[in-house]
């Protein structure tokens, strides 16, 4: 995509399963997208996609990040005009990033190549590492890393280069990779910087109450494979939660300045954050167009009914990274179990979701033609589909051409947080990179996708009391839903694998 000004648009609210299409007329089983959120907010400015990206300068995490494993970390990257870069990755023992375990210092060179032929709107890049060093901040951190290295023969050789726990020295830097000395222990540690091979940069203006709008710059880097053993070979097709410019970031951001001032010897300790019990009641929406691995673009709206633990969701798919060219919409519904605290991912809640019903609406001629060529027993049969008309696929146990299979069960991981403005965010388990389904307890996610935003409504807690806890707030902006702001929303939030292949 060339550099463009992308207009804001409110995430469209579905009024019901069988009303009208946006440009159609009432009746006929068509979808109607509520018009009150279609116009841009007066105080909102467009989003600019920079192609090629302008990487120069410092970029930081806006909070504690969770990678599969789980791994808890913050990042601080600086890119220089001569294509050199210096990166810090700070790892922690807790989900609030308050107990530093070890830090990585990474130095190298990155070269932007061309617009991606795979992930539209992204730029491909090459990188070369010159040095990777590690500093341990506790004996526990040292033991965790050496324990990971000792699982393989190559890793055991690398572990011998690190000090025994009794000889650990705070602040000492140990080399894991040196291009000059031709030594490399990064693969044994499961570490790569392949995230630098896919880059996307956005700019927008953040409205401020008592001042002019503030420039915000976001840097999206390639996603991390959910299978640790595949990370070395994987080349990203999606994104992580974005970094923001240390000079031009959204306000307030309590973590930004802390991370920007840190180095491998002084890791950031983020401000205390209260753990919230899970409260799913109400509607949760994507704040903007989402990009999933395998080149998928979509927006979502979920409604959770806490009184009977039922849920329903709309997944609207597009063919472009601006979510302006719809291809099809899926409605799905079912039930979920009572949650319980996760023992593997502290701060998370484990649930089991069941999908029992689904409906599909083709939104372009290509999808309509594909569905009309499907077998009668798989998704309606020849001639059954027409553009913009919704059909129930529950009776055919889903829709195989779209990868929808019913009934379906998934083992999920949820978490709630408040952003610095008190807005409620819902994090749901990251989808497996290989497209498989977490249909057994062993496959339950250990990390999260970027959050959904509460549109309205709060129901009773799913797990645990709310005594002496901050109360989540719905979005307090204009209209019934949050505007499609460029918040860090990446792949499908609930992303149930009955949509495998979508």
Short mmCIF file of C-alpha atoms in Angstrom, two decimals:
data_model
loop_
_atom_site.label_atom_id
_atom_site.label_comp_id
_atom_site.label_asym_id
_atom_site.label_seq_id
_atom_site.Cartn_x
_atom_site.Cartn_y
_atom_site.Cartn_z
CA UNK A 1 0.00 0.00 0.00
CA UNK A 2 1.37 3.45 -0.85
CA UNK A 3 1.59 6.07 1.86
CA UNK A 4 -1.98 7.17 2.50
CA UNK A 5 -4.19 9.05 4.92
CA UNK A 6 -6.62 6.48 6.31
CA UNK A 7 -9.87 8.00 7.68
CA UNK A 8 -11.14 7.10 11.10
CA UNK A 9 -14.32 5.04 11.23
CA UNK A 10 -16.12 3.76 14.28
CA UNK A 11 -16.19 -0.01 14.61
CA UNK A 12 -19.59 -0.82 13.19
CA UNK A 13 -22.14 -2.11 15.65
CA UNK A 14 -24.29 -5.00 14.53
CA UNK A 15 -27.91 -4.40 15.40
CA UNK A 16 -28.94 -8.00 14.90
CA UNK A 17 -28.46 -11.22 13.05
CA UNK A 18 -31.17 -10.58 10.45
CA UNK A 19 -31.69 -6.95 9.56
CA UNK A 20 -30.21 -5.03 6.63
CA UNK A 21 -26.91 -4.51 4.84
CA UNK A 22 -25.12 -1.15 5.04
CA UNK A 23 -25.96 -0.21 1.47
CA UNK A 24 -28.98 -2.47 1.09
CA UNK A 25 -32.59 -2.30 2.09
CA UNK A 26 -34.41 -3.72 5.06
CA UNK A 27 -35.32 -7.38 5.16
CA UNK A 28 -33.96 -10.30 3.20
CA UNK A 29 -31.73 -11.55 5.99
CA UNK A 30 -29.14 -8.80 5.37
CA UNK A 31 -26.83 -7.21 7.92
CA UNK A 32 -27.31 -3.59 8.93
CA UNK A 33 -24.35 -1.69 10.39
CA UNK A 34 -25.51 1.00 12.80
CA UNK A 35 -24.98 4.41 11.13
CA UNK A 36 -24.27 6.42 14.29
CA UNK A 37 -20.61 5.34 14.31
CA UNK A 38 -19.88 5.70 10.60
CA UNK A 39 -18.84 9.37 10.66
CA UNK A 40 -15.37 10.43 11.92
CA UNK A 41 -15.12 12.23 15.24
CA UNK A 42 -14.58 15.98 14.76
CA UNK A 43 -11.46 16.00 16.94
CA UNK A 44 -9.89 12.95 15.34
CA UNK A 45 -7.11 13.14 12.73
CA UNK A 46 -6.32 10.60 10.02
CA UNK A 47 -3.86 7.76 10.32
CA UNK A 48 -0.83 7.91 8.05
CA UNK A 49 0.89 4.71 6.91
CA UNK A 50 4.56 5.44 6.15
CA UNK A 51 5.99 3.46 3.24
CA UNK A 52 8.88 2.98 3.52
CA UNK A 53 8.99 3.25 7.34
CA UNK A 54 11.23 5.86 8.96
CA UNK A 55 12.87 3.89 11.73
CA UNK A 56 15.37 6.45 13.03
CA UNK A 57 15.07 7.20 16.73
CA UNK A 58 14.11 5.47 19.99
CA UNK A 59 11.07 3.16 20.27
CA UNK A 60 9.67 1.65 23.48
CA UNK A 61 7.03 -0.71 24.81
CA UNK A 62 4.01 0.99 26.32
CA UNK A 63 3.60 -1.64 29.05
CA UNK A 64 4.43 -5.18 30.10
CA UNK A 65 4.32 -7.58 27.14
CA UNK A 66 3.58 -11.31 27.21
CA UNK A 67 5.13 -13.76 24.77
CA UNK A 68 4.35 -17.49 24.47
CA UNK A 69 5.96 -19.57 27.17
CA UNK A 70 5.01 -17.39 28.97
CA UNK A 71 7.71 -14.74 28.81
CA UNK A 72 7.17 -11.29 30.33
CA UNK A 73 9.23 -8.47 28.85
CA UNK A 74 9.59 -4.83 27.84
CA UNK A 75 11.55 -3.58 24.83
CA UNK A 76 13.57 -0.48 23.95
CA UNK A 77 14.98 -0.18 20.40
CA UNK A 78 17.03 2.63 18.86
CA UNK A 79 17.65 2.86 15.11
CA UNK A 80 20.39 5.09 13.68
CA UNK A 81 20.69 6.86 10.29
CA UNK A 82 23.58 4.55 9.28
CA UNK A 83 21.21 1.54 9.57
CA UNK A 84 22.79 0.35 12.83
CA UNK A 85 20.50 -0.42 15.75
CA UNK A 86 20.75 -1.09 19.47
CA UNK A 87 18.01 -3.00 21.22
CA UNK A 88 17.25 -3.87 24.82
CA UNK A 89 14.91 -6.68 25.83
CA UNK A 90 14.17 -6.75 29.57
CA UNK A 91 12.75 -10.04 30.89
CA UNK A 92 10.85 -10.47 34.16
CA UNK A 93 9.61 -13.17 36.51
CA UNK A 94 6.15 -11.66 36.95
CA UNK A 95 3.29 -10.53 34.64
CA UNK A 96 3.52 -6.91 35.83
CA UNK A 97 7.20 -6.48 34.86
CA UNK A 98 8.30 -5.54 38.37
CA UNK A 99 10.82 -8.34 39.09
CA UNK A 100 13.66 -8.17 36.52
CA UNK A 101 15.27 -11.52 35.71
CA UNK A 102 17.74 -10.73 32.92
CA UNK A 103 18.33 -8.23 30.14
CA UNK A 104 19.56 -8.69 26.59
CA UNK A 105 21.68 -6.11 24.78
CA UNK A 106 21.42 -6.56 21.02
CA UNK A 107 23.44 -4.69 18.42
CA UNK A 108 23.32 -5.05 14.66
CA UNK A 109 22.33 -3.62 11.32
CA UNK A 110 18.98 -3.55 9.54
CA UNK A 111 18.20 -2.75 5.89
CA UNK A 112 14.73 -2.06 4.55
CA UNK A 113 14.13 -3.90 1.28
CA UNK A 114 10.73 -3.61 -0.40
CA UNK A 115 7.00 -3.60 0.20
CA UNK A 116 5.94 -7.05 1.33
CA UNK A 117 4.35 -9.27 -1.31
CA UNK A 118 2.81 -11.39 1.44
CA UNK A 119 1.53 -9.00 4.13
CA UNK A 120 -0.01 -5.96 2.47
CA UNK A 121 0.95 -2.66 4.06
CA UNK A 122 4.21 -4.04 5.49
CA UNK A 123 7.85 -3.61 4.48
CA UNK A 124 10.32 -6.49 4.33
CA UNK A 125 13.78 -6.03 5.82
CA UNK A 126 17.08 -7.85 6.31
CA UNK A 127 19.11 -7.70 9.50
CA UNK A 128 22.50 -8.84 10.75
CA UNK A 129 23.45 -9.22 14.42
CA UNK A 130 26.86 -8.02 15.58
CA UNK A 131 26.54 -8.72 19.29
CA UNK A 132 24.11 -10.15 21.83
CA UNK A 133 24.96 -9.92 25.52
CA UNK A 134 23.07 -10.95 28.65
CA UNK A 135 23.04 -9.45 32.15
CA UNK A 136 21.42 -11.32 35.04
CA UNK A 137 19.60 -9.39 37.72
CA UNK A 138 19.06 -12.28 40.13
CA UNK A 139 20.27 -15.82 40.74
CA UNK A 140 16.81 -17.03 39.79
CA UNK A 141 17.25 -15.35 36.42
CA UNK A 142 20.58 -17.09 35.89
CA UNK A 143 19.19 -20.49 36.88
CA UNK A 144 16.21 -20.10 34.54
CA UNK A 145 18.47 -19.39 31.54
CA UNK A 146 21.01 -22.13 32.29
CA UNK A 147 18.16 -24.57 32.86
CA UNK A 148 16.81 -23.73 29.41
CA UNK A 149 20.25 -24.09 27.82
CA UNK A 150 20.96 -27.43 29.48
CA UNK A 151 18.05 -29.07 27.65
CA UNK A 152 20.15 -29.57 24.51
CA UNK A 153 23.74 -30.63 23.87
CA UNK A 154 24.60 -27.41 22.06
CA UNK A 155 22.96 -25.47 24.86
CA UNK A 156 25.06 -27.26 27.47
CA UNK A 157 28.21 -25.95 25.79
CA UNK A 158 26.78 -22.45 25.92
CA UNK A 159 25.73 -22.85 29.57
CA UNK A 160 29.38 -23.50 30.49
CA UNK A 161 30.22 -19.96 29.36
CA UNK A 162 27.92 -18.58 32.04
CA UNK A 163 28.94 -18.40 35.71
CA UNK A 164 27.67 -20.90 38.29
CA UNK A 165 24.98 -19.48 40.52
CA UNK A 166 27.34 -19.13 43.46
CA UNK A 167 29.71 -17.00 41.33
CA UNK A 168 27.05 -14.75 39.85
CA UNK A 169 28.05 -11.09 39.73
CA UNK A 170 25.38 -8.39 39.39
CA UNK A 171 25.95 -6.22 36.33
CA UNK A 172 28.37 -8.55 34.55
CA UNK A 173 27.74 -8.82 30.80
CA UNK A 174 28.16 -12.25 29.18
CA UNK A 175 28.28 -12.62 25.42
CA UNK A 176 25.81 -14.93 23.73
CA UNK A 177 26.72 -13.86 20.21
CA UNK A 178 29.78 -12.14 18.80
CA UNK A 179 30.22 -11.74 15.05
CA UNK A 180 33.89 -10.93 15.59
CA UNK A 181 34.60 -13.99 17.77
CA UNK A 182 32.31 -16.18 15.61
CA UNK A 183 30.38 -17.55 18.57
CA UNK A 184 26.61 -17.85 18.72
CA UNK A 185 24.47 -19.23 21.54
CA UNK A 186 21.28 -17.44 20.54
CA UNK A 187 19.73 -20.42 18.75
CA UNK A 188 20.32 -22.65 21.77
CA UNK A 189 18.53 -20.04 23.88
CA UNK A 190 15.63 -19.88 21.40
CA UNK A 191 16.36 -16.21 20.67
CA UNK A 192 16.00 -14.51 17.29
CA UNK A 193 15.38 -11.01 15.99
CA UNK A 194 13.28 -12.17 13.04
CA UNK A 195 10.72 -9.59 14.16
CA UNK A 196 12.90 -7.08 12.29
CA UNK A 197 12.16 -8.80 8.98
CA UNK A 198 8.63 -7.32 8.81
CA UNK A 199 8.01 -3.65 9.61
CA UNK A 200 5.02 -1.29 9.54
CA UNK A 201 4.89 2.29 10.80
CA UNK A 202 1.83 4.46 11.53
CA UNK A 203 1.34 8.09 12.54
CA UNK A 204 -1.75 9.73 14.00
CA UNK A 205 -2.71 12.67 16.19
CA UNK A 206 -3.94 12.11 19.74
CA UNK A 207 -6.55 14.70 20.83
CA UNK A 208 -5.81 16.46 24.13
CA UNK A 209 -8.31 18.21 26.37
CA UNK A 210 -6.45 21.47 27.03
CA UNK A 211 -3.94 21.56 24.18
CA UNK A 212 -3.55 20.88 20.50
CA UNK A 213 -3.39 17.29 19.22
CA UNK A 214 -0.24 15.32 19.95
CA UNK A 215 1.69 13.36 17.31
CA UNK A 216 1.90 9.62 18.03
CA UNK A 217 4.15 7.24 16.07
CA UNK A 218 3.76 3.45 16.26
CA UNK A 219 6.16 0.78 15.01
CA UNK A 220 4.78 -2.69 14.31
CA UNK A 221 7.39 -5.47 14.12
CA UNK A 222 6.88 -9.09 13.05
CA UNK A 223 5.01 -11.58 15.23
CA UNK A 224 6.69 -14.24 17.40
CA UNK A 225 5.91 -17.91 16.70
CA UNK A 226 3.87 -19.51 19.47
CA UNK A 227 6.00 -22.69 19.27
CA UNK A 228 9.40 -21.89 20.75
CA UNK A 229 11.05 -24.61 18.68
CA UNK A 230 9.87 -22.99 15.44
CA UNK A 231 11.02 -19.44 16.14
CA UNK A 232 14.43 -19.83 14.53
CA UNK A 233 12.91 -20.80 11.15
CA UNK A 234 9.74 -18.69 11.19
CA UNK A 235 9.42 -15.53 9.10
CA UNK A 236 6.61 -13.26 10.36
CA UNK A 237 3.40 -12.57 8.46
CA UNK A 238 1.68 -10.68 11.29
CA UNK A 239 2.68 -8.21 14.01
CA UNK A 240 3.38 -7.93 17.72
CA UNK A 241 1.84 -5.27 19.91
CA UNK A 242 3.44 -2.07 18.58
CA UNK A 243 6.25 -0.05 20.03
CA UNK A 244 5.75 3.71 20.24
CA UNK A 245 8.23 6.47 19.64
CA UNK A 246 9.88 7.55 22.86
CA UNK A 247 9.60 11.12 21.56
CA UNK A 248 6.08 10.89 20.12
CA UNK A 249 3.98 8.51 22.20
CA UNK A 250 0.41 8.58 23.47
CA UNK A 251 -0.24 10.24 26.82
CA UNK A 252 -0.45 9.22 29.55
CA UNK A 253 2.12 6.43 29.38
CA UNK A 254 3.69 5.76 32.80
CA UNK A 255 5.93 3.01 31.37
CA UNK A 256 7.30 4.90 28.36
CA UNK A 257 9.78 7.22 30.08
CA UNK A 258 10.91 4.47 32.48
CA UNK A 259 11.71 2.11 29.61
CA UNK A 260 13.35 4.84 27.50
CA UNK A 261 15.79 5.70 30.34
CA UNK A 262 16.77 2.07 31.04
CA UNK A 263 19.72 -0.01 29.89
CA UNK A 264 21.01 -3.55 30.40
CA UNK A 265 22.34 -2.67 33.87
CA UNK A 266 19.26 -0.72 34.96
CA UNK A 267 16.12 -2.53 33.80
CA UNK A 268 12.80 -0.69 34.14
CA UNK A 269 10.52 -1.60 37.03
CA UNK A 270 7.02 -0.68 35.98
CA UNK A 271 4.54 1.04 38.32
CA UNK A 272 2.31 -1.21 40.45
CA UNK A 273 -0.86 -2.39 38.75
CA UNK A 274 -3.78 -4.04 40.48
CA UNK A 275 -4.91 -7.43 39.15
CA UNK A 276 -8.50 -7.29 37.94
CA UNK A 277 -10.99 -10.14 38.24
CA UNK A 278 -12.46 -11.19 34.92
CA UNK A 279 -15.75 -9.42 34.13
CA UNK A 280 -16.93 -10.37 30.65
CA UNK A 281 -20.44 -8.92 30.59
CA UNK A 282 -21.18 -6.41 27.85
CA UNK A 283 -19.93 -5.73 24.33
CA UNK A 284 -16.24 -5.75 23.42
CA UNK A 285 -14.95 -4.44 20.10
CA UNK A 286 -11.80 -4.11 18.03
CA UNK A 287 -10.59 -0.50 18.23
CA UNK A 288 -9.36 -0.72 14.63
CA UNK A 289 -8.46 -2.92 11.69
CA UNK A 290 -6.60 -6.03 12.80
CA UNK A 291 -3.86 -7.96 11.03
CA UNK A 292 -3.47 -11.67 11.73
CA UNK A 293 -0.70 -14.01 10.62
CA UNK A 294 -1.39 -15.71 7.28
CA UNK A 295 -2.41 -12.36 5.77
CA UNK A 296 -5.85 -11.84 7.28
CA UNK A 297 -7.55 -8.52 8.04
CA UNK A 298 -10.65 -8.19 10.19
CA UNK A 299 -12.70 -6.40 12.86
CA UNK A 300 -14.65 -8.07 15.66
CA UNK A 301 -17.50 -7.47 18.04
CA UNK A 302 -18.27 -9.81 20.97
CA UNK A 303 -21.13 -9.86 23.45
CA UNK A 304 -20.80 -11.87 26.66
CA UNK A 305 -23.87 -12.61 28.81
CA UNK A 306 -22.62 -13.23 32.32
CA UNK A 307 -25.93 -14.44 33.77
CA UNK A 308 -25.97 -17.64 31.66
CA UNK A 309 -22.34 -17.65 30.41
CA UNK A 310 -23.31 -17.42 26.76
CA UNK A 311 -21.49 -15.44 24.07
CA UNK A 312 -21.90 -14.32 20.48
CA UNK A 313 -19.48 -12.68 18.10
CA UNK A 314 -19.23 -11.08 14.69
CA UNK A 315 -16.06 -11.44 12.62
CA UNK A 316 -15.96 -9.14 9.60
CA UNK A 317 -13.16 -10.05 7.18
CA UNK A 318 -11.53 -7.79 4.60
CA UNK A 319 -9.07 -8.08 1.73
CA UNK A 320 -6.99 -4.99 2.65
CA UNK A 321 -5.03 -3.74 5.71
CA UNK A 322 -7.30 -0.71 6.07
CA UNK A 323 -10.41 -2.93 6.43
CA UNK A 324 -12.28 -1.07 3.67
CA UNK A 325 -12.95 -3.95 1.25
CA UNK A 326 -15.15 -6.57 3.00
CA UNK A 327 -15.06 -10.20 1.87
CA UNK A 328 -17.34 -12.02 4.33
CA UNK A 329 -18.83 -11.83 7.81
CA UNK A 330 -19.23 -14.70 10.30
CA UNK A 331 -21.63 -14.73 13.22
CA UNK A 332 -20.90 -17.38 15.88
CA UNK A 333 -22.39 -18.18 19.28
CA UNK A 334 -22.15 -20.65 22.14
CA UNK A 335 -21.35 -20.94 25.85
CA UNK A 336 -18.32 -20.75 28.13
CA UNK A 337 -17.42 -22.27 31.49
CA UNK A 338 -16.81 -20.59 34.80
CA UNK A 339 -13.24 -19.30 34.90
CA UNK A 340 -10.42 -20.35 37.19
CA UNK A 341 -7.04 -18.69 37.83
CA UNK A 342 -4.23 -19.93 35.60
CA UNK A 343 -1.35 -21.60 37.42
CA UNK A 344 0.91 -21.33 34.37
CA UNK A 345 0.28 -17.71 33.34
CA UNK A 346 -0.05 -15.65 36.52
CA UNK A 347 -2.79 -13.06 36.28
CA UNK A 348 -4.69 -15.01 33.62
CA UNK A 349 -7.99 -16.86 33.84
CA UNK A 350 -8.64 -20.20 32.16
CA UNK A 351 -11.99 -20.85 30.45
CA UNK A 352 -13.42 -23.39 28.03
CA UNK A 353 -15.47 -22.10 25.09
CA UNK A 354 -18.02 -24.05 23.08
CA UNK A 355 -19.17 -22.94 19.63
CA UNK A 356 -22.58 -24.35 18.64
CA UNK A 357 -24.04 -21.97 16.03
CA UNK A 358 -22.72 -20.01 13.05
CA UNK A 359 -24.00 -17.88 10.18
CA UNK A 360 -22.10 -16.56 7.15
CA UNK A 361 -22.63 -13.51 4.92
CA UNK A 362 -20.56 -13.26 1.68
CA UNK A 363 -19.65 -9.62 1.05
CA UNK A 364 -17.90 -9.83 -2.34
CA UNK A 365 -18.43 -11.69 -5.61
CA UNK A 366 -15.36 -13.95 -5.19
CA UNK A 367 -16.49 -15.32 -1.83
CA UNK A 368 -20.06 -15.71 -3.08
CA UNK A 369 -18.89 -17.72 -6.11
CA UNK A 370 -16.65 -19.91 -3.96
CA UNK A 371 -19.50 -20.76 -1.59
CA UNK A 372 -21.79 -21.56 -4.51
CA UNK A 373 -19.30 -24.17 -5.72
CA UNK A 374 -19.21 -25.92 -2.33
CA UNK A 375 -20.67 -29.35 -1.72
CA UNK A 376 -24.32 -29.27 -0.54
CA UNK A 377 -23.43 -31.05 2.69
CA UNK A 378 -20.53 -28.73 3.50
CA UNK A 379 -21.91 -25.21 3.14
CA UNK A 380 -25.27 -24.86 1.45
CA UNK A 381 -24.63 -26.10 -2.07
CA UNK A 382 -24.69 -24.63 -5.62
CA UNK A 383 -26.82 -21.53 -6.11
CA UNK A 384 -27.69 -21.20 -2.42
CA UNK A 385 -25.62 -18.08 -1.80
CA UNK A 386 -26.12 -14.47 -2.92
CA UNK A 387 -24.09 -11.35 -2.23
CA UNK A 388 -24.89 -9.72 1.14
CA UNK A 389 -27.38 -12.39 2.22
CA UNK A 390 -26.76 -14.24 5.49
CA UNK A 391 -27.23 -18.03 5.72
CA UNK A 392 -27.19 -20.33 8.74
CA UNK A 393 -24.49 -23.04 8.48
CA UNK A 394 -25.29 -24.82 11.75
CA UNK A 395 -27.24 -27.60 10.03
CA UNK A 396 -24.23 -28.47 7.82
CA UNK A 397 -21.94 -28.57 10.90
CA UNK A 398 -20.20 -25.44 9.72
CA UNK A 399 -18.80 -24.34 6.37
CA UNK A 400 -15.75 -26.29 5.24
CA UNK A 401 -14.72 -23.87 2.44
CA UNK A 402 -14.24 -21.22 5.16
CA UNK A 403 -12.79 -23.66 7.70
CA UNK A 404 -15.80 -23.44 10.04
CA UNK A 405 -16.47 -26.68 11.93
CA UNK A 406 -19.29 -27.20 14.42
CA UNK A 407 -19.62 -28.02 17.23
CA UNK A 408 -16.21 -26.96 18.49
CA UNK A 409 -14.47 -26.62 21.88
CA UNK A 410 -11.43 -24.52 22.79
CA UNK A 411 -9.35 -24.05 25.93
CA UNK A 412 -8.79 -20.34 26.40
CA UNK A 413 -6.84 -17.80 28.45
CA UNK A 414 -8.34 -14.39 29.37
CA UNK A 415 -7.14 -11.32 31.23
CA UNK A 416 -8.53 -7.86 31.96
CA UNK A 417 -6.62 -4.62 32.47
CA UNK A 418 -7.27 -0.90 32.74
CA UNK A 419 -5.34 1.43 30.47
CA UNK A 420 -3.84 4.65 31.95
CA UNK A 421 -7.14 6.46 31.27
CA UNK A 422 -9.19 3.83 33.14
CA UNK A 423 -10.65 2.25 30.02
CA UNK A 424 -11.37 -1.49 30.22
CA UNK A 425 -9.28 -3.80 28.03
CA UNK A 426 -9.84 -7.51 27.43
CA UNK A 427 -6.89 -9.74 26.46
CA UNK A 428 -7.64 -13.18 25.01
CA UNK A 429 -5.23 -16.02 24.25
CA UNK A 430 -2.94 -15.76 21.26
CA UNK A 431 -3.82 -18.07 18.38
CA UNK A 432 -1.31 -20.80 17.44
CA UNK A 433 0.88 -19.56 14.60
CA UNK A 434 0.48 -22.84 12.69
CA UNK A 435 -3.29 -22.37 12.51
CA UNK A 436 -4.12 -25.34 14.74
CA UNK A 437 -6.74 -25.28 17.47
CA UNK A 438 -6.22 -25.19 21.27
CA UNK A 439 -8.76 -28.01 21.56
CA UNK A 440 -7.02 -29.77 24.47
CA UNK A 441 -5.87 -28.41 27.84
CA UNK A 442 -2.24 -28.94 26.77
CA UNK A 443 -2.71 -26.53 23.87
CA UNK A 444 -4.13 -23.70 25.96
CA UNK A 445 -2.46 -20.36 25.06
CA UNK A 446 0.31 -18.96 27.26
CA UNK A 447 0.26 -15.45 25.82
CA UNK A 448 -2.25 -12.87 24.67
CA UNK A 449 -3.34 -11.05 21.59
CA UNK A 450 -3.80 -7.30 21.70
CA UNK A 451 -6.88 -6.11 23.59
CA UNK A 452 -10.52 -5.54 22.82
CA UNK A 453 -12.17 -2.42 24.26
CA UNK A 454 -15.34 -2.44 26.38
CA UNK A 455 -18.12 -0.76 24.43
CA UNK A 456 -20.85 -0.83 27.09
CA UNK A 457 -22.11 -2.87 30.01
CA UNK A 458 -20.51 -4.61 32.98
CA UNK A 459 -21.82 -7.90 34.37
CA UNK A 460 -20.92 -9.97 37.41
CA UNK A 461 -17.37 -11.26 37.77
CA UNK A 462 -16.57 -14.62 36.20
CA UNK A 463 -13.92 -15.49 38.76
CA UNK A 464 -13.28 -14.03 42.18
CA UNK A 465 -14.90 -11.20 44.13
CA UNK A 466 -14.49 -7.53 43.36
CA UNK A 467 -13.65 -6.44 46.89
CA UNK A 468 -11.12 -3.60 47.05
CA UNK A 469 -10.44 -3.82 43.31
CA UNK A 470 -10.55 -1.03 40.70
CA UNK A 471 -13.83 -0.97 38.80
CA UNK A 472 -13.51 -1.37 35.02
CA UNK A 473 -15.02 1.46 33.00
CA UNK A 474 -16.70 1.25 29.61
CA UNK A 475 -15.48 3.50 26.85
CA UNK A 476 -16.49 7.12 27.59
CA UNK A 477 -16.08 8.52 24.09
CA UNK A 478 -18.55 9.78 21.52
CA UNK A 479 -21.26 7.46 20.29
CA UNK A 480 -22.14 3.96 21.51
CA UNK A 481 -18.79 2.38 20.52
CA UNK A 482 -15.12 3.38 20.64
CA UNK A 483 -13.74 5.00 17.49
CA UNK A 484 -11.39 2.94 15.37
CA UNK A 485 -8.30 4.45 16.92
CA UNK A 486 -4.87 3.05 16.02
CA UNK A 487 -4.48 1.08 19.24
CA UNK A 488 -2.37 -2.09 19.23
CA UNK A 489 -4.89 -4.57 17.93
CA UNK A 490 -3.45 -7.38 15.90
CA UNK A 491 -4.99 -10.87 15.30
CA UNK A 492 -8.45 -12.23 16.10
CA UNK A 493 -9.15 -11.78 19.80
CA UNK A 494 -11.31 -14.78 20.50
CA UNK A 495 -10.11 -16.39 17.28
CA UNK A 496 -11.78 -19.75 17.83
CA UNK A 497 -10.32 -22.41 15.58
CA UNK A 498 -13.66 -23.27 14.08
CA UNK A 499 -12.51 -20.33 11.93
CA UNK A 500 -9.25 -22.09 11.13
CA UNK A 501 -8.01 -20.92 7.79
CA UNK A 502 -9.87 -17.62 7.91
#
